[in-house]
């Protein structure tokens, strides 16, 4: 099996816009690489690559639970233990960083797949909209809008770059 998983955030966003009731399967990597709760690959990718890293971030200001903060690299981090899933941040973000189905409780548990498990990975690919998740031997390739999220996952997205990054 190819070494890396390529997730196309551009196509995923289009799929959610096209069908607002779509329940996208979610990919997780256990164990969590952070101490703030297990995050889906889509959430990690959105804050890392889609987010414009606003200086006075309206998502942080609007959050009634103080659940959002920037890390030392300016990347938004959501504290899952504080978030009350009100989706105010989703609504106020002027760049649509978070897809409309983000931060929803009571989601179908069968939609979560552990990418460390090869069989779950295969199921995740099959459950995802066509062409949005694939296996690849390629590496990060900025000219193709493909970036490395971690050792296992590559993400395709339009990266916002400023001179400060
Ligand atoms: S408002 Fe949107 S683009 Fe701005 S920092 Fe928050 S998530 Fe990122
Ligand atoms: S969904 Fe969570 S992170 Fe977003 S504003 Fe509401 S409490 Fe804060």
mmCIF file of C-alpha atoms and ligand atoms in Angstrom, residues 59 62-68 78-79 82-90 98 102-103, ligand 2:
data_model
loop_
_atom_site.group_PDB
_atom_site.id
_atom_site.type_symbol
_atom_site.label_atom_id
_atom_site.label_comp_id
_atom_site.label_asym_id
_atom_site.label_seq_id
_atom_site.Cartn_x
_atom_site.Cartn_y
_atom_site.Cartn_z
ATOM 1 C CA UNK A 59 -13.217 33.560 15.509
ATOM 2 C CA UNK A 62 -16.639 35.603 19.085
ATOM 3 C CA UNK A 63 -16.062 32.304 20.868
ATOM 4 C CA UNK A 64 -18.186 32.361 24.049
ATOM 5 C CA UNK A 65 -16.189 29.554 25.618
ATOM 6 C CA UNK A 66 -12.641 30.853 25.129
ATOM 7 C CA UNK A 67 -12.005 27.644 23.269
ATOM 8 C CA UNK A 68 -9.851 29.089 20.497
ATOM 9 C CA UNK A 78 -9.476 24.586 19.396
ATOM 10 C CA UNK A 79 -9.629 23.230 22.912
ATOM 11 C CA UNK A 82 -13.994 23.893 26.209
ATOM 12 C CA UNK A 83 -15.802 24.071 22.858
ATOM 13 C CA UNK A 84 -19.600 23.988 23.168
ATOM 14 C CA UNK A 85 -20.100 23.506 19.424
ATOM 15 C CA UNK A 86 -22.081 26.741 19.011
ATOM 16 C CA UNK A 87 -20.487 27.226 15.571
ATOM 17 C CA UNK A 88 -20.195 31.000 16.032
ATOM 18 C CA UNK A 89 -16.618 30.785 14.799
ATOM 19 C CA UNK A 90 -17.715 28.881 11.703
ATOM 20 C CA UNK A 98 -14.234 25.837 8.751
ATOM 21 C CA UNK A 102 -17.529 21.370 11.624
ATOM 22 C CA UNK A 103 -17.917 21.101 15.400
HETATM 23 S S1 LIG B 2 -17.950 26.219 17.980
HETATM 24 FE FE1 LIG B 2 -16.566 25.958 19.749
HETATM 25 S S2 LIG B 2 -14.690 27.016 19.142
HETATM 26 FE FE2 LIG B 2 -16.318 27.747 17.782
HETATM 27 S S3 LIG B 2 -17.139 29.612 18.758
HETATM 28 FE FE3 LIG B 2 -18.413 27.893 19.455
HETATM 29 S S4 LIG B 2 -17.458 27.225 21.359
HETATM 30 FE FE4 LIG B 2 -15.948 28.488 20.304
#
